[in-house]
Tab-separated table of C-alpha atoms in Angstrom:
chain	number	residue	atom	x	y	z
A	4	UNK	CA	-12.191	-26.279	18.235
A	5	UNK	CA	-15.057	-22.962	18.369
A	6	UNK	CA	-17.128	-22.953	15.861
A	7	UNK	CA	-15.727	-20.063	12.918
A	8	UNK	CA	-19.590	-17.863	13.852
A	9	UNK	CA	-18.302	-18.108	17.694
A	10	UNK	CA	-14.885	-17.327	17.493
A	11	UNK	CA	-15.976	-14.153	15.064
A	12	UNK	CA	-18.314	-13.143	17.545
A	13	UNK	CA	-16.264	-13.502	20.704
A	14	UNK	CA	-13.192	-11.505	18.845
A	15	UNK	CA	-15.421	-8.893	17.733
A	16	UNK	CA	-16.476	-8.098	21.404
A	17	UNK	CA	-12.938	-8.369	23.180
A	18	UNK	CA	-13.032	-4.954	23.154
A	19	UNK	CA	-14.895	-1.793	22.894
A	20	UNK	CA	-14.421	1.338	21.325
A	21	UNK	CA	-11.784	3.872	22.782
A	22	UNK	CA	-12.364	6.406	24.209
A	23	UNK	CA	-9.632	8.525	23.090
A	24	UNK	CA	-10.932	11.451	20.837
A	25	UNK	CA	-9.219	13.955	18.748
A	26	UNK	CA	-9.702	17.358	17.215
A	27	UNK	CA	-8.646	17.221	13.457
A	28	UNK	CA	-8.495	19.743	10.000
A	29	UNK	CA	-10.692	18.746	7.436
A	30	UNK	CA	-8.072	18.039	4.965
A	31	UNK	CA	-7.192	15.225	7.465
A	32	UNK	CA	-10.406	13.652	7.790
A	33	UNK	CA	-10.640	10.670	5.154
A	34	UNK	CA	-10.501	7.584	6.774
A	35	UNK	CA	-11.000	8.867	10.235
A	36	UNK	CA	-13.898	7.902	12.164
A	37	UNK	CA	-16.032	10.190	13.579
A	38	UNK	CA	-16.635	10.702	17.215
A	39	UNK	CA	-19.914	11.977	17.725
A	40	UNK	CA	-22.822	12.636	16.178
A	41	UNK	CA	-23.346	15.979	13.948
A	42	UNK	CA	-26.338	18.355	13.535
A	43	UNK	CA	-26.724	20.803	10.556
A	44	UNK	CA	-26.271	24.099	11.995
A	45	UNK	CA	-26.880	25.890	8.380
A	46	UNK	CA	-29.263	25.366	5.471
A	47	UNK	CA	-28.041	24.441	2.762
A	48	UNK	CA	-28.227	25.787	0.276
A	49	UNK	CA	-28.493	29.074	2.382
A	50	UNK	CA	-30.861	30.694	0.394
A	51	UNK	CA	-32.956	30.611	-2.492
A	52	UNK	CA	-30.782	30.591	-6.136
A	53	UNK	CA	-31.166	29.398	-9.636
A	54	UNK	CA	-29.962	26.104	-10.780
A	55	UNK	CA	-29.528	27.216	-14.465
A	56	UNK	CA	-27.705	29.985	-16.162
A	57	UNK	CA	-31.116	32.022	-17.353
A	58	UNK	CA	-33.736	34.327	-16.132
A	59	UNK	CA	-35.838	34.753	-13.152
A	60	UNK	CA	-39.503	36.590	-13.571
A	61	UNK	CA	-42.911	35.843	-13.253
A	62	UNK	CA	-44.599	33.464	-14.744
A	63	UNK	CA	-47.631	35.569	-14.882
A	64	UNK	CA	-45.722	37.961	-16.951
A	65	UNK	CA	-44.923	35.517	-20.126
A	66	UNK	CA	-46.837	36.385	-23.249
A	67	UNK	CA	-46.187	34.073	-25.919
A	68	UNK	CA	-43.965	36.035	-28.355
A	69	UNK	CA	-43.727	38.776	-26.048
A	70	UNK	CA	-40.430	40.535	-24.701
A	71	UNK	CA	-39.545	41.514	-21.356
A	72	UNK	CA	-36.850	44.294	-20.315
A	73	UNK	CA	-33.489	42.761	-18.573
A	74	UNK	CA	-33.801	44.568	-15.485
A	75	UNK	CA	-30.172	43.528	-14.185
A	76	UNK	CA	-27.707	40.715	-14.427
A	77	UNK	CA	-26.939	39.388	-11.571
A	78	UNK	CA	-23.695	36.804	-11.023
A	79	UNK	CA	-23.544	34.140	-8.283
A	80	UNK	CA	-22.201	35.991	-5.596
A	81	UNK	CA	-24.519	39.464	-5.827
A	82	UNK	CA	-27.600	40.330	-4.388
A	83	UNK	CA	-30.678	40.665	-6.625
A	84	UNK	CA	-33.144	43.808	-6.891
A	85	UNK	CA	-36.355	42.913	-5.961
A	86	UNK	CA	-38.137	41.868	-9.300
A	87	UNK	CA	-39.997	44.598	-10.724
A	88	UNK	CA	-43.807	43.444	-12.741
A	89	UNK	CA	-43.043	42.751	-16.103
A	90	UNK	CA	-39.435	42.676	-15.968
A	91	UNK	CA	-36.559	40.023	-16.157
A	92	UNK	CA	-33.130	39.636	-14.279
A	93	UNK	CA	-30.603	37.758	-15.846
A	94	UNK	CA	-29.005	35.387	-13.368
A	95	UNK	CA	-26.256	32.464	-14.038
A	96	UNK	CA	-26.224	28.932	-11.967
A	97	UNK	CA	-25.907	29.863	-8.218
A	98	UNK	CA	-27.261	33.396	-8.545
A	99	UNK	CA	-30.001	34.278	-5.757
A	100	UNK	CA	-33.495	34.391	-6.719
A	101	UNK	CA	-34.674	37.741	-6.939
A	102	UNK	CA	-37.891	38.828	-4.230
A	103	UNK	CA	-40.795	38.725	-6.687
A	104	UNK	CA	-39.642	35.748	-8.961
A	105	UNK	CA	-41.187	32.661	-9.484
A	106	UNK	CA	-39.314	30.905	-12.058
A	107	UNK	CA	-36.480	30.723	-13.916
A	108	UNK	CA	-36.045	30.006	-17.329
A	109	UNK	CA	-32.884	28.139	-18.604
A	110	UNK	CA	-31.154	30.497	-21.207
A	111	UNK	CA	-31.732	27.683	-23.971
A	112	UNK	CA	-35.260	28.652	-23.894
A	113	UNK	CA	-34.716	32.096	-24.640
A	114	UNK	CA	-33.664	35.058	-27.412
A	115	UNK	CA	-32.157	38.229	-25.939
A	116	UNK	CA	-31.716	41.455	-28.126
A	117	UNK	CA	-31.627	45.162	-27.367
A	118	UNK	CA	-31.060	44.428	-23.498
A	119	UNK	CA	-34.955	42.461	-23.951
A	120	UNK	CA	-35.488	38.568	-23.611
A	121	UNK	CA	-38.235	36.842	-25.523
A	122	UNK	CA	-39.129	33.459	-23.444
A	123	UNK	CA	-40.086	31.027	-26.285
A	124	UNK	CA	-41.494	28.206	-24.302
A	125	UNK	CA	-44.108	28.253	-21.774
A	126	UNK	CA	-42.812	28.345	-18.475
A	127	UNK	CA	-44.466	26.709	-15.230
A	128	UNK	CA	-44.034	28.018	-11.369
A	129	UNK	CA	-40.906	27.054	-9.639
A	130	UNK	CA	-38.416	25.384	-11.839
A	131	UNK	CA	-35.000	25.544	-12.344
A	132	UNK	CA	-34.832	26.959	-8.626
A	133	UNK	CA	-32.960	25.775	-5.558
A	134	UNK	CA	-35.191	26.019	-2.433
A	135	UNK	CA	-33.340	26.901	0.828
A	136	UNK	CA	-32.710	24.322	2.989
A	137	UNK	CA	-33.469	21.316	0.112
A	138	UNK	CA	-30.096	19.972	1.277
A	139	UNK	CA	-29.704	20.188	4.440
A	140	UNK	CA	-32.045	22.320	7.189
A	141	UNK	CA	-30.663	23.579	10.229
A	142	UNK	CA	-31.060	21.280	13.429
A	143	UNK	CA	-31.479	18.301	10.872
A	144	UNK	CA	-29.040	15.173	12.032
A	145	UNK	CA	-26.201	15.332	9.197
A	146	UNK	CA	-23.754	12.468	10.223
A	147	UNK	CA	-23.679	9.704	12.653
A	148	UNK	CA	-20.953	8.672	15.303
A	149	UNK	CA	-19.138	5.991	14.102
A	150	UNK	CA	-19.081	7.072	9.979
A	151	UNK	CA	-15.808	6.597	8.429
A	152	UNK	CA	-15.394	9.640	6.816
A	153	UNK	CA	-14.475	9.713	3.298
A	154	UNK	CA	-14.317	12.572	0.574
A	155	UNK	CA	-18.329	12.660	0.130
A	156	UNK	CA	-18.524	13.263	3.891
A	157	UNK	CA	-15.808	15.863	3.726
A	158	UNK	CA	-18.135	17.622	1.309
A	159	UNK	CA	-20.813	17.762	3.455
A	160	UNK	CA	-19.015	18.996	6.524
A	161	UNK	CA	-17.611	21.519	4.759
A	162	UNK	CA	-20.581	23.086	3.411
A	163	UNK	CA	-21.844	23.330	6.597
A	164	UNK	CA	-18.482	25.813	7.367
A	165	UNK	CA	-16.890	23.372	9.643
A	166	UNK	CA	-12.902	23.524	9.496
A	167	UNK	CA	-12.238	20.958	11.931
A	168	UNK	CA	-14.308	17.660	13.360
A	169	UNK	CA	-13.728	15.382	16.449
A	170	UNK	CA	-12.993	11.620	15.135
A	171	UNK	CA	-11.575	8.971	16.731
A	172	UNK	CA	-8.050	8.794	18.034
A	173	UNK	CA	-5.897	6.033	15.728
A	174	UNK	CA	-6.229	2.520	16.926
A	175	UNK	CA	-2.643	2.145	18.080
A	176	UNK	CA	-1.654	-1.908	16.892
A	177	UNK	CA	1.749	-3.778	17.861
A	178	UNK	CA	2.801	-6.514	16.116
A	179	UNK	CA	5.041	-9.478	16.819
A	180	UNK	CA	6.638	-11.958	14.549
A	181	UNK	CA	7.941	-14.714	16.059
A	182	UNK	CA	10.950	-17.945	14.042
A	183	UNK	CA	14.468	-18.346	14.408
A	184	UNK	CA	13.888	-19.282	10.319
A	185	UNK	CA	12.968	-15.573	9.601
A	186	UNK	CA	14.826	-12.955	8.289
A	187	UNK	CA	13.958	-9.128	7.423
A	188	UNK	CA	13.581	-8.302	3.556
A	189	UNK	CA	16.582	-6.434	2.417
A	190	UNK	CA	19.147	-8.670	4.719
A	191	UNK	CA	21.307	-12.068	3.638
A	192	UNK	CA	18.963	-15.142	3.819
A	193	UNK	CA	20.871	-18.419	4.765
A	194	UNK	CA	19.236	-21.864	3.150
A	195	UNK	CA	17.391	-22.696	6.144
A	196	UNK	CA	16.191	-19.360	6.372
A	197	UNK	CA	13.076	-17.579	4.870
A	198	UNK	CA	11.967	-13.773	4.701
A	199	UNK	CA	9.590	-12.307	7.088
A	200	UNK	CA	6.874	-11.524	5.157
A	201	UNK	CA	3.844	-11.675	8.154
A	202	UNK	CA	5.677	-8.330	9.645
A	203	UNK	CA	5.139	-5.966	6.949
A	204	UNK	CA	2.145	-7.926	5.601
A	205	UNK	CA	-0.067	-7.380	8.681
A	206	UNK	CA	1.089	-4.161	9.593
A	207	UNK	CA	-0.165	-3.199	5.759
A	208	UNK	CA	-3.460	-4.702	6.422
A	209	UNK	CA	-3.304	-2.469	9.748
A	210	UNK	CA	-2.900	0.350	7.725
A	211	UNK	CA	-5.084	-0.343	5.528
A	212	UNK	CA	-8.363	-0.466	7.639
A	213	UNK	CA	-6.921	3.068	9.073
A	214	UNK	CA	-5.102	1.681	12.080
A	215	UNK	CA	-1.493	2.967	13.317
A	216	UNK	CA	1.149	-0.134	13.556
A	217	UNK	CA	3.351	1.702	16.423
A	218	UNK	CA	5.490	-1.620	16.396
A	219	UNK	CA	6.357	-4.291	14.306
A	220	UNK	CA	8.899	-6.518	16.293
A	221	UNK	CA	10.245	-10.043	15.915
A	222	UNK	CA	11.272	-12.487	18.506
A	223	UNK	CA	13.412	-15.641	18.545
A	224	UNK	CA	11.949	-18.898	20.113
A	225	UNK	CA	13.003	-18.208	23.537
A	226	UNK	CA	10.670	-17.393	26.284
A	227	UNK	CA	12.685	-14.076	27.579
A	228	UNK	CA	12.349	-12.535	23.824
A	229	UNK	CA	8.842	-13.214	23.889
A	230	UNK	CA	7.971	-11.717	27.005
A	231	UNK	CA	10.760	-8.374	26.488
A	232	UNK	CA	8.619	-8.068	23.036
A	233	UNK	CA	4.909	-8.665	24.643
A	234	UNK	CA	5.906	-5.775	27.415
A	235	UNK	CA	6.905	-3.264	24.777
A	236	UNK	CA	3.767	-3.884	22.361
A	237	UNK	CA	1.203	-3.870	26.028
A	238	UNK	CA	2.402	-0.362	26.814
A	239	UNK	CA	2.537	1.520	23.626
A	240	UNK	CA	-0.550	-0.006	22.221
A	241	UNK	CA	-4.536	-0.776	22.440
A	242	UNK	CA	-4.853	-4.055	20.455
A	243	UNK	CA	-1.489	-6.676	19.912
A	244	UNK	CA	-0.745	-9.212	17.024
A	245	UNK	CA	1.007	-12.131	17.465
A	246	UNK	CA	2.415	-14.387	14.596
A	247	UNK	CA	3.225	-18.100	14.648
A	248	UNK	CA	4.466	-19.684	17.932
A	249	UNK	CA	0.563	-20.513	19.068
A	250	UNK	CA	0.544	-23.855	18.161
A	251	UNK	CA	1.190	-27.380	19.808
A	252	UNK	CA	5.337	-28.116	19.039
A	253	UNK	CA	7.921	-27.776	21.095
A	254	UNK	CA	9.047	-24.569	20.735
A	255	UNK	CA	5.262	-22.431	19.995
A	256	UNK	CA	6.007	-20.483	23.096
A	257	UNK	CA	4.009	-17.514	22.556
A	258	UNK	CA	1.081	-19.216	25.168
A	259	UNK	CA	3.300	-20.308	28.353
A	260	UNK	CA	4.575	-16.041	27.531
A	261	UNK	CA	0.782	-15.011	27.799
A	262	UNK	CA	0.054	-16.806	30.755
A	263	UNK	CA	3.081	-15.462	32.329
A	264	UNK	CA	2.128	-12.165	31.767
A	265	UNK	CA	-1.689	-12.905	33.357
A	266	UNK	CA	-3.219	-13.302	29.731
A	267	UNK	CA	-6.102	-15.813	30.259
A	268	UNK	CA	-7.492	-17.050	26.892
A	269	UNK	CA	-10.907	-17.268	25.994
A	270	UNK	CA	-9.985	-18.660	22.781
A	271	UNK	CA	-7.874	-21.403	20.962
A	272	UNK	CA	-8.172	-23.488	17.831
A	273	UNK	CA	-10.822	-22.149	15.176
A	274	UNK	CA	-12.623	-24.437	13.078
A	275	UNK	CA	-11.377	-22.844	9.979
A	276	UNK	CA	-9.477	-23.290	6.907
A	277	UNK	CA	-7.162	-21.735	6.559
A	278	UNK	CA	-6.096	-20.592	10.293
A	279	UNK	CA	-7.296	-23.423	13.158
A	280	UNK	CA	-4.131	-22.004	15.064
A	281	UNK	CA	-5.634	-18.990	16.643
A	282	UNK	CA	-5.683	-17.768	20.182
A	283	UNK	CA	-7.125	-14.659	22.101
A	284	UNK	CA	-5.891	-13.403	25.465
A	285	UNK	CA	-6.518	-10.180	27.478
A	286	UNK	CA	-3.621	-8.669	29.385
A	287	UNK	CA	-4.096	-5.355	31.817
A	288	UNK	CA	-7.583	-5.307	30.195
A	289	UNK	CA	-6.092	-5.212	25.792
A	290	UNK	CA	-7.040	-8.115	23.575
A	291	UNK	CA	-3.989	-9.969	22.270
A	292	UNK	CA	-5.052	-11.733	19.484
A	293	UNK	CA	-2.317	-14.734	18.376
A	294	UNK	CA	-2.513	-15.725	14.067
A	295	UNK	CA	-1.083	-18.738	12.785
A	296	UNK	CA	2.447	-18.562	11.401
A	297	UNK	CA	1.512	-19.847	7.852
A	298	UNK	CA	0.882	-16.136	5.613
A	299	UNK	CA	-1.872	-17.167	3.717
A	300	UNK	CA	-3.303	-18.430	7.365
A	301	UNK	CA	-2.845	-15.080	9.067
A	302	UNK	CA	-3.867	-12.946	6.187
A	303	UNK	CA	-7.674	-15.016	6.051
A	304	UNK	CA	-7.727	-15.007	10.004
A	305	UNK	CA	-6.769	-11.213	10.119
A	306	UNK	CA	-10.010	-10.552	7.392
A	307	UNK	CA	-12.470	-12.710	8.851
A	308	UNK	CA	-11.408	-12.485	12.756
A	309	UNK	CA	-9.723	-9.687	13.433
A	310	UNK	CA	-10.545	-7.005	10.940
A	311	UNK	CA	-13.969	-6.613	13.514
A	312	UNK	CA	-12.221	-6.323	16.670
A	313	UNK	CA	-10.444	-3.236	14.757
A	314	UNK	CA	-13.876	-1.702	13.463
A	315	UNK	CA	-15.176	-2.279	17.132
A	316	UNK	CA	-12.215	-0.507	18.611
A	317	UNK	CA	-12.310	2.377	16.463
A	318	UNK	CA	-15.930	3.058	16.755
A	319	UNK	CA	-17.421	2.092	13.568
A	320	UNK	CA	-21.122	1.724	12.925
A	321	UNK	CA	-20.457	-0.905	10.864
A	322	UNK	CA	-18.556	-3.990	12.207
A	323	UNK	CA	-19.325	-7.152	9.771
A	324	UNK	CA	-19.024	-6.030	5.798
A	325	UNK	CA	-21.834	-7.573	3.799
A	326	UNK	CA	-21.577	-11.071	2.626
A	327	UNK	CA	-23.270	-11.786	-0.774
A	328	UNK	CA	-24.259	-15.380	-1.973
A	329	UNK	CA	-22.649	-16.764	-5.687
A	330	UNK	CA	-21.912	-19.682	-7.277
A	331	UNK	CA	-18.140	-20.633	-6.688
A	332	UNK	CA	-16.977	-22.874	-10.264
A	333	UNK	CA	-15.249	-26.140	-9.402
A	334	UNK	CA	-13.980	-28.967	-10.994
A	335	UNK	CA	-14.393	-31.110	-8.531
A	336	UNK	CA	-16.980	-31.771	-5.769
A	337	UNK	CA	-15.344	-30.302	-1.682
A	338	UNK	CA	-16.072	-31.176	1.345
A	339	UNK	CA	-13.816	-30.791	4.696
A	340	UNK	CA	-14.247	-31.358	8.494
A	341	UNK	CA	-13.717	-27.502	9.031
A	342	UNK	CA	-15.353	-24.383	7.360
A	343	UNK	CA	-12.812	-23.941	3.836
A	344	UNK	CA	-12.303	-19.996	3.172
A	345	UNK	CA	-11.144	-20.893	-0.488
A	346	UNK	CA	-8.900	-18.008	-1.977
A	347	UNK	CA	-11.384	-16.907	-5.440
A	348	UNK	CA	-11.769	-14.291	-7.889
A	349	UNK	CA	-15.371	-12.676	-8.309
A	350	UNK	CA	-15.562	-12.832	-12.424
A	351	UNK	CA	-18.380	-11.832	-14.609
A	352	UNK	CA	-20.263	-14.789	-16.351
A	353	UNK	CA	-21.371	-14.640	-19.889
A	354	UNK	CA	-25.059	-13.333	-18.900
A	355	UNK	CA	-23.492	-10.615	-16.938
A	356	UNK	CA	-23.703	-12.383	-13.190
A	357	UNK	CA	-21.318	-12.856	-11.339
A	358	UNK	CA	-18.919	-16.257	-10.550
A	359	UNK	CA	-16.802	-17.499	-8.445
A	360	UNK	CA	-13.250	-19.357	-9.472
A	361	UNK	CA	-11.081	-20.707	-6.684
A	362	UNK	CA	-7.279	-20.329	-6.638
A	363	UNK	CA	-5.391	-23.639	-8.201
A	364	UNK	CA	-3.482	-24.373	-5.106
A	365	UNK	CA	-5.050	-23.405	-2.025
A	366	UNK	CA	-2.006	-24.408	0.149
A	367	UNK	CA	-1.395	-22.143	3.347
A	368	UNK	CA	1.606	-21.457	2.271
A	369	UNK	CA	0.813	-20.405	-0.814
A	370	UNK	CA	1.685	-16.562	-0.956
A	371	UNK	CA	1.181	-15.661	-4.695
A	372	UNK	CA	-2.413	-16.022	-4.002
A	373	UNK	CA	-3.203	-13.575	-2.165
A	374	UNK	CA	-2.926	-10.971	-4.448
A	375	UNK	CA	-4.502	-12.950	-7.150
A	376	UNK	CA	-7.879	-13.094	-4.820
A	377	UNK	CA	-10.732	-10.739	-4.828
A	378	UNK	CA	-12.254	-12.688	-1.909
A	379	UNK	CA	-12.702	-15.422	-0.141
A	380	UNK	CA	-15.229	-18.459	-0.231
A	381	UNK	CA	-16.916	-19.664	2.696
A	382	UNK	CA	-17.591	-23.252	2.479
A	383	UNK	CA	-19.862	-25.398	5.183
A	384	UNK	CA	-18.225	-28.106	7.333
A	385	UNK	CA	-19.058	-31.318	6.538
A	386	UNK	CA	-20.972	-30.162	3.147
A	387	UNK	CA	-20.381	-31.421	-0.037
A	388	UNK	CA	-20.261	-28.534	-2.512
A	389	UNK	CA	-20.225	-29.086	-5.509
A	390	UNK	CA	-19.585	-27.073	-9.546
A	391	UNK	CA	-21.801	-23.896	-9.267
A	392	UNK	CA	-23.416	-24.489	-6.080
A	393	UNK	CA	-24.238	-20.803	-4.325
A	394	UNK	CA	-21.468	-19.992	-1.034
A	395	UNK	CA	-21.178	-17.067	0.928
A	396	UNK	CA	-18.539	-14.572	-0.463
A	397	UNK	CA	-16.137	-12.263	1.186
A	398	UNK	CA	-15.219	-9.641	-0.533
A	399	UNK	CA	-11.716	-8.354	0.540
A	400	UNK	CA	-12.171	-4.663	-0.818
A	401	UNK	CA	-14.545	-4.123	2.158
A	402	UNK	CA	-13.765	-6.968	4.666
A	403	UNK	CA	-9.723	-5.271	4.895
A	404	UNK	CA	-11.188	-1.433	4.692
């Protein structure tokens, strides 16, 4: 069995990024990545305004007690006279600063009467005032290749005027179910049967880190299905997911189909917990990447293995999530041959730090689980861990986005 840190690392390079780029509206942006670096191309903001709803003069002008003429009002949106000596222009937030002023005074700090404005507290040089280009300056970088763009982003690209951005095309994914026991949701399940709930489970979890599942197909245990199902998912798509069928019993078929097809795998058997049953092949130059059959085993192998290979293909700057270090509560002291992803909930403790609590029954097979768990736990081969002893944690909000 590979070692969980080598099988991660050889997944997460069995591919690079594509190549295929695409010219998109704005208001189709989030959760696209972008394609290439961007340079600001305007200041913002564009010119010099007021931050406040108040008045722009000169400081040197202020008298304590003393009243200055309104010499316009000026709305966001206008242009300003130039500041005449001794005067005042009433602006709102967003209004340009007038040529001549040097402050502006928030309208809290002042008493108008008689179209005059008394400033009652001493006011210093520069405040309340937006400098051009304190945002962004023209020829500045403004976003790297490889951001996933999400509604912050779309801000900033639209300040900058731009209607339409180059991202990455969608990471096109095929999946492939594989039982004679499985049935679709929605259809008459005999006794011996059970649902297929690895089809639209993974195909979610596709969607979910921005990927397009083109197909989501099952087979029966016979060789021919297998390879009629592997043809259609290697011509319509970049990266293919097989379920189940990958192990060592008579009828796990899906490798003697991969080798048929040229696949030549670089990987087989993780030591992991769940999810040993994994296998990675490349066919006409895309990764095929085989889960075991057990849910609970493909969902953890899908977030720890296979969610990078998807960041990598779609160009991401960032492959590997962080990984933060707390103290996982158990009753009992663990230990295992292979690396245990235990199925936990990141709590609060009573001084405000955060816990870890594991799952009651951390059975493969175990379904209801899944959506209980904020994470999973990484715990050491061959290490004894014991009640509130610090393990790496997971955290599925960014390891499946």
């Amino acid at each position: 069995m590979l070692d969980f840190d080598q099988a991660q690392t050889l997944l997460a390079n069995a591919a690079g990024p594509l190549q295929r780029h695409e010219d998109i509206g704005l208001n189709d942006a989030a959760g696209r990545v972008l394609a290439a670096d961007l340079t600001a191309t305007v200041d913002i903001p564009p010119a010099d305004n007021s931050a406040m709803d108040g008045y722009a003069l000169r400081v040197a002008d202020w008298r304590a007690g003393g009243r200055l003429p309104i010499q316009q009002r000026c709305y966001a949106g206008d242009v300003p006279e130039p500041l005449k000596p001794g005067h005042a222009i009433r602006l709102f937030t967003g209004s340009l600063l007038p040529d001549g002023a040097d402050t502006v005074v928030m309208q809290e700090d002042t008493v108008e009467a008689d179209n005059q404005v008394e400033i009652t507290r001493q006011p210093a040089p520069n405040q309340h005032i937006r400098r051009r280009g304190e945002d962004t300056m023209t020829g500045t970088p403004l976003l790297p290749a490889g951001t996933v763009l999400q509604a912050a982003h779309v801000a900033l690209l639209a300040s900058q005027g731009l209607a339409r951005v180059s991202v990455v095309a969608q990471l096109r994914v095929g999946i492939l179910t594989t039982g004679d026991e499985l049935v679709p949701p929605g259809t008459p399940r005999a006794p011996e049967q059970i649902y297929n709930s690895n089809g639209p489970m993974l195909a979610a979890l596709a969607r979910g880190l921005g990927a397009l599942p083109v197909h989501v197909l099952h087979a029966r245990d016979t060789e021919a299905d297998l390879l009629a199902a592997f043809k259609t998912l290697l011509a319509d798509c970049d990266l293919v997911l097989s379920v189940g069928g990958v192990s060592v019993g008579e009828r796990d078929l899906v490798k003697p189909a991969l080798a048929t097809l040229g696949g030549e795998l670089s990987l087989w058997k993780v030591r992991m917990k769940p999810g040993k049953p994994v296998a990675l092949a490349q066919i006409d130059g895309k990764p095929v990447v085989s889960l075991p059959g057990n849910p609970v085993s493909a969902y953890a192998v899908f977030a720890m293995l296979v969610s990078p290979l998807v960041r990598r293909m779609q160009g991401r700057d960032e492959i590997f999530p962080p990984i933060s270090l707390l103290p996982l509560r158990t009753e009992h002291p663990r230990q295992d041959s292979r690396e245990e992803f235990l199925r936990v909930q990141r709590r609060v403790a009573d001084d405000g730090s955060g816990e870890l609590v594991a799952y009651g029954h951390q059975g493969s097979g175990v379904i209801s689980s899944m959506p209980w768990a904020t994470g999973l736990a990484r715990l050491p081969a061959d290490v004894q861990v014991n009640d509130m002893d610090r393990v790496p944690y997971y955290d599925l909000r960014h390891w499946l986005a």
